[in-house]
XYZ file of C-alpha atoms in Angstrom:
361
model
C 95.314 96.919 86.017
C 98.540 95.010 85.912
C 98.392 91.227 85.544
C 100.297 88.701 87.607
C 102.533 86.383 85.599
C 104.640 83.370 86.246
C 108.207 84.236 87.173
C 110.358 84.054 84.076
C 113.305 81.757 83.907
C 114.455 78.611 82.191
C 115.299 75.381 83.949
C 118.875 74.166 83.437
C 119.274 70.883 81.587
C 120.167 68.011 83.911
C 123.852 67.065 84.003
C 124.782 63.451 83.187
C 125.038 61.119 86.167
C 128.509 59.864 85.091
C 131.319 61.324 82.959
C 130.806 60.923 79.268
C 132.948 58.159 77.698
C 135.060 59.192 74.742
C 133.591 57.892 71.493
C 134.576 58.593 67.938
C 132.857 61.597 66.417
C 129.792 61.940 68.691
C 126.743 63.474 67.036
C 126.660 67.248 67.683
C 123.329 67.082 69.471
C 124.676 64.615 72.048
C 127.733 66.734 72.964
C 126.669 68.861 75.951
C 127.932 72.439 75.870
C 130.558 73.170 78.557
C 128.218 75.421 80.528
C 125.674 72.609 80.856
C 128.234 70.257 82.355
C 128.672 72.719 85.261
C 125.348 74.488 85.825
C 125.864 77.981 87.269
C 124.017 79.065 90.431
C 120.349 79.936 89.719
C 120.971 83.666 89.874
C 123.587 83.386 87.109
C 121.483 81.331 84.692
C 120.417 83.079 81.536
C 117.600 82.073 79.213
C 118.667 80.608 75.860
C 119.190 83.196 73.117
C 116.016 82.301 71.322
C 113.947 82.964 74.466
C 115.698 86.271 75.032
C 114.591 87.321 71.578
C 111.039 86.020 71.709
C 109.693 85.805 75.259
C 106.287 84.188 75.653
C 103.440 86.729 75.636
C 102.683 86.233 79.328
C 106.235 87.250 80.280
C 105.779 90.597 78.575
C 103.045 91.602 81.012
C 103.904 93.610 84.131
C 103.102 91.859 87.409
C 101.960 93.805 90.456
C 104.924 95.152 92.440
C 104.516 92.592 95.195
C 104.860 89.744 92.682
C 108.108 90.921 91.104
C 110.710 88.362 91.996
C 114.212 89.428 91.057
C 116.140 92.567 90.146
C 116.547 91.306 86.593
C 112.849 90.565 86.238
C 111.851 93.895 87.760
C 114.139 95.817 85.435
C 112.806 94.029 82.389
C 109.108 94.287 83.256
C 108.923 97.685 84.952
C 106.584 100.075 83.137
C 107.842 103.606 83.726
C 105.892 106.813 83.229
C 107.020 108.430 80.009
C 108.033 112.119 79.950
C 104.785 112.798 78.091
C 102.770 111.110 80.867
C 104.619 113.095 83.522
C 103.849 116.304 81.651
C 100.220 115.227 81.331
C 100.037 114.774 85.114
C 101.517 118.230 85.633
C 98.998 119.675 83.167
C 96.172 118.114 85.163
C 97.563 119.552 88.398
C 97.795 122.995 86.813
C 94.075 122.884 86.038
C 93.089 122.279 89.666
C 91.912 124.980 92.054
C 94.965 126.553 93.700
C 94.226 125.191 97.176
C 93.985 121.604 95.948
C 96.966 121.951 93.626
C 99.114 123.309 96.456
C 98.214 120.312 98.614
C 99.158 117.808 95.919
C 102.070 119.401 94.086
C 104.868 118.998 96.631
C 104.067 115.384 97.485
C 103.595 114.308 93.869
C 106.862 116.019 92.913
C 108.620 113.958 95.581
C 106.887 110.819 94.331
C 107.989 111.436 90.744
C 111.534 112.085 91.954
C 111.511 108.854 93.981
C 110.303 106.940 90.929
C 113.430 108.119 89.055
C 115.908 107.792 91.924
C 118.451 104.982 91.300
C 118.379 104.293 95.042
C 114.655 103.405 94.892
C 113.971 99.685 94.503
C 112.413 98.537 91.256
C 109.308 97.328 93.103
C 108.832 100.721 94.771
C 109.362 102.483 91.435
C 106.611 100.319 89.962
C 104.354 101.230 92.887
C 104.992 104.959 92.512
C 104.397 104.895 88.777
C 101.153 102.955 89.211
C 99.940 105.432 91.832
C 100.905 108.449 89.724
C 99.158 106.965 86.699
C 95.937 106.365 88.630
C 96.038 109.869 90.138
C 96.460 111.332 86.663
C 93.459 109.353 85.421
C 91.399 110.436 88.448
C 92.241 114.113 87.942
C 91.005 113.851 84.363
C 87.718 112.368 85.567
C 87.409 115.067 88.242
C 87.797 117.803 85.623
C 85.475 116.172 83.099
C 82.230 118.228 82.906
C 80.280 114.995 82.468
C 81.377 113.658 85.871
C 78.731 113.995 88.569
C 79.349 116.295 91.523
C 79.219 113.312 93.887
C 81.868 111.398 91.933
C 84.085 114.482 91.707
C 83.863 114.980 95.466
C 84.588 111.316 96.175
C 87.586 111.152 93.841
C 88.966 114.423 95.215
C 88.768 113.043 98.749
C 90.403 109.749 97.766
C 93.217 111.534 95.922
C 93.749 113.598 99.083
C 93.968 110.381 101.116
C 96.519 108.915 98.700
C 98.473 112.150 98.801
C 98.515 112.082 102.607
C 99.817 108.501 102.573
C 102.588 109.492 100.163
C 103.436 112.536 102.288
C 104.062 110.195 105.222
C 106.157 107.899 103.001
C 108.427 110.772 101.957
C 108.756 112.214 105.469
C 112.346 111.482 106.589
C 111.068 111.005 110.159
C 108.850 108.082 109.118
C 110.171 104.641 110.059
C 110.874 102.172 107.281
C 108.034 99.946 108.483
C 105.572 102.830 108.278
C 106.914 103.868 104.877
C 106.100 100.358 103.633
C 102.651 100.462 105.245
C 101.606 103.824 103.841
C 102.993 102.987 100.407
C 100.732 99.920 100.394
C 97.781 102.020 101.539
C 98.368 104.571 98.779
C 98.585 101.804 96.188
C 95.453 100.074 97.490
C 93.398 103.255 97.252
C 94.843 104.138 93.841
C 94.070 100.730 92.368
C 90.469 100.923 93.581
C 89.713 104.429 92.266
C 88.730 103.358 88.728
C 85.974 101.171 90.203
C 84.053 104.320 91.158
C 83.319 105.414 87.612
C 83.899 102.349 85.407
C 80.630 101.873 83.470
C 81.404 98.162 83.105
C 80.895 97.757 86.871
C 77.260 97.532 88.080
C 75.968 100.760 89.576
C 75.317 99.260 93.020
C 78.898 97.965 93.279
C 80.275 101.323 92.119
C 78.224 103.044 94.813
C 79.419 100.614 97.482
C 83.068 101.012 96.460
C 82.692 104.788 96.500
C 81.223 104.830 99.997
C 83.909 102.540 101.399
C 86.758 104.401 99.706
C 85.500 107.740 101.006
C 85.324 106.372 104.562
C 88.843 104.941 104.335
C 90.204 108.199 102.910
C 88.439 110.155 105.678
C 89.999 107.937 108.350
C 93.451 108.352 106.814
C 93.085 112.123 106.838
C 91.513 112.377 110.307
C 94.289 110.234 111.763
C 96.864 112.862 110.673
C 95.111 116.166 111.416
C 96.330 117.478 114.796
C 92.815 118.350 115.955
C 91.360 114.904 115.295
C 94.301 112.477 115.320
C 94.697 110.012 118.201
C 97.005 111.461 120.821
C 98.530 108.287 122.275
C 100.916 105.955 120.391
C 98.809 102.860 121.110
C 95.745 104.570 119.663
C 97.605 105.748 116.562
C 98.746 102.184 115.912
C 95.215 100.859 116.401
C 93.666 103.251 113.889
C 96.463 102.627 111.395
C 95.831 98.883 111.709
C 92.104 99.373 111.136
C 92.799 101.389 107.980
C 95.209 98.690 106.763
C 92.641 95.963 107.344
C 89.905 97.916 105.574
C 92.108 98.549 102.530
C 93.084 94.865 102.470
C 89.414 93.855 102.698
C 88.526 96.100 99.766
C 91.345 94.594 97.718
C 90.123 91.067 98.499
C 86.508 91.986 97.746
C 87.540 93.324 94.340
C 89.864 90.397 93.556
C 88.212 87.967 91.116
C 90.757 85.306 92.079
C 89.784 85.353 95.761
C 87.660 82.454 96.966
C 83.937 83.053 97.537
C 84.532 82.710 101.290
C 87.358 85.267 101.231
C 85.271 87.729 99.286
C 82.263 87.176 101.567
C 84.359 87.802 104.694
C 85.887 90.933 103.163
C 82.447 92.210 102.151
C 81.103 91.569 105.656
C 83.880 93.661 107.182
C 83.247 96.509 104.771
C 79.499 96.250 105.384
C 80.094 96.653 109.136
C 82.149 99.751 108.468
C 79.549 101.299 106.178
C 76.675 100.454 108.539
C 78.441 101.383 111.811
C 76.119 104.358 112.604
C 73.172 101.949 112.426
C 74.685 99.544 114.951
C 72.283 99.164 117.879
C 75.038 99.446 120.498
C 76.379 102.580 118.840
C 72.929 104.143 118.899
C 72.598 103.239 122.571
C 75.994 104.821 123.240
C 74.900 108.036 121.503
C 71.714 108.032 123.569
C 73.878 107.848 126.703
C 75.992 110.774 125.474
C 72.853 112.807 124.910
C 71.574 111.889 128.388
C 74.850 113.281 129.717
C 74.171 116.459 127.709
C 77.152 116.042 125.385
C 77.775 119.188 123.297
C 77.174 119.121 119.555
C 80.924 119.093 118.845
C 81.297 115.917 120.896
C 78.417 114.180 119.155
C 79.834 115.172 115.765
C 83.258 113.832 116.698
C 81.815 110.500 117.777
C 79.662 110.211 114.657
C 82.485 111.074 112.233
C 85.090 108.802 113.798
C 82.557 105.956 113.955
C 81.862 106.317 110.230
C 85.571 106.267 109.525
C 86.805 103.507 111.830
C 83.638 101.602 112.752
C 82.105 100.479 116.020
C 83.365 100.430 118.720
C 86.905 101.646 117.945
C 85.792 104.689 115.973
C 83.292 105.737 118.641
C 85.926 105.489 121.369
C 88.303 107.487 119.180
C 85.602 110.124 118.813
C 84.719 110.327 122.505
C 88.382 110.809 123.405
C 88.211 114.207 121.685
C 88.659 117.246 123.915
C 85.109 118.350 123.121
C 83.878 115.283 125.005
C 86.052 115.755 128.112
C 83.260 117.046 130.372
C 80.845 114.410 129.101
C 83.371 111.635 129.755
C 83.949 112.938 133.286
C 80.210 113.015 133.968
C 79.764 109.508 132.583
C 82.676 108.145 134.595
C 81.213 109.472 137.855
C 77.722 108.088 137.178
C 78.370 104.591 138.493
C 74.688 103.706 138.177
C 75.066 103.638 134.404
C 76.290 100.501 132.647
C 78.367 102.779 130.399
C 80.337 104.177 133.337
C 83.235 101.670 132.949
C 83.678 102.813 129.341
C 84.044 106.443 130.360
C 86.311 105.554 133.276
C 88.560 103.601 130.935
C 88.729 106.366 128.331
C 89.654 108.798 131.117
C 92.554 106.675 132.325
C 93.847 104.618 129.388
C 94.366 104.718 125.622
C 90.921 104.315 124.044
C 92.186 101.310 122.067
C 92.369 99.415 125.365
C 88.748 100.114 126.280
C 86.736 98.023 123.827
C 86.405 95.301 126.462
C 84.462 97.670 128.697
C 81.592 98.033 126.200
C 78.511 96.587 127.972
C 77.221 93.365 126.518
C 73.659 93.209 125.224
């Protein structure tokens, strides 16, 4: 994990408040160098030669991409993948089953190319290299015979979620704002992957991280598959925002520098996501769907989307599926049911606008 550091730089010596008076043979140490009499703008200042040669240890560490401050700093501190590491990643891809390799190869090739492209910002290059490094490490764990089947499945799913985020980033049709969003999502998932199998992390925390990461990866993937993705722009934005917030919560929960209150709030959000199918209102909603004789495909859609995006947004995403169309129509017409306004809303509006119609307990 990269470590945040103070931004490098050296403060300019203060200029004298009045012109120096000529005196006979001033001591060398009292004669200011010409460049100190007229300090250059901050961006033109250079550290003294001795600091260029021997930077403090903390300045040799690579900060996270978001903490890199200037082009000069980024260039100096950027840790690039070596040709050997790139070849190692390709070797790991070559060992994968063909179907999985085919899904990853094109996107990771584009990511490696972007990491070398002079037009890519130094911060984005750092992000790509960090993601590629974590994917390489995950593929090694996946192919390790000692890795449990559950951990292999979880890591495979998370890598697929990262790959999908990167695919969106490299799509020329993606807006710049969305490129930035999905790059952050890919980085957030990549940084959290080691916490699934790190033996230094308590088993219960590893299990929790694994469950949350799988749910987030599932929601990322479901939001892009034509059969399951939200159909209306407002709904797509809502689900994307939920994924962003869940990734941010996981980052805060794992951040040792976050305050206890911040970590507690992040954990509470993630707990709600993980426990969504146990929510009493969700269970009541499912009971209503069953009363309306919802087909199995509809119930499965509602259950899966609820796991991925929580209650109530995920459930409303699920019930907007075509498999639930007849059930929604029946529920909307049954005005004696307190759930009727929910179904009426889903029929007429984007589901993201219908959370206010959920009946209160």
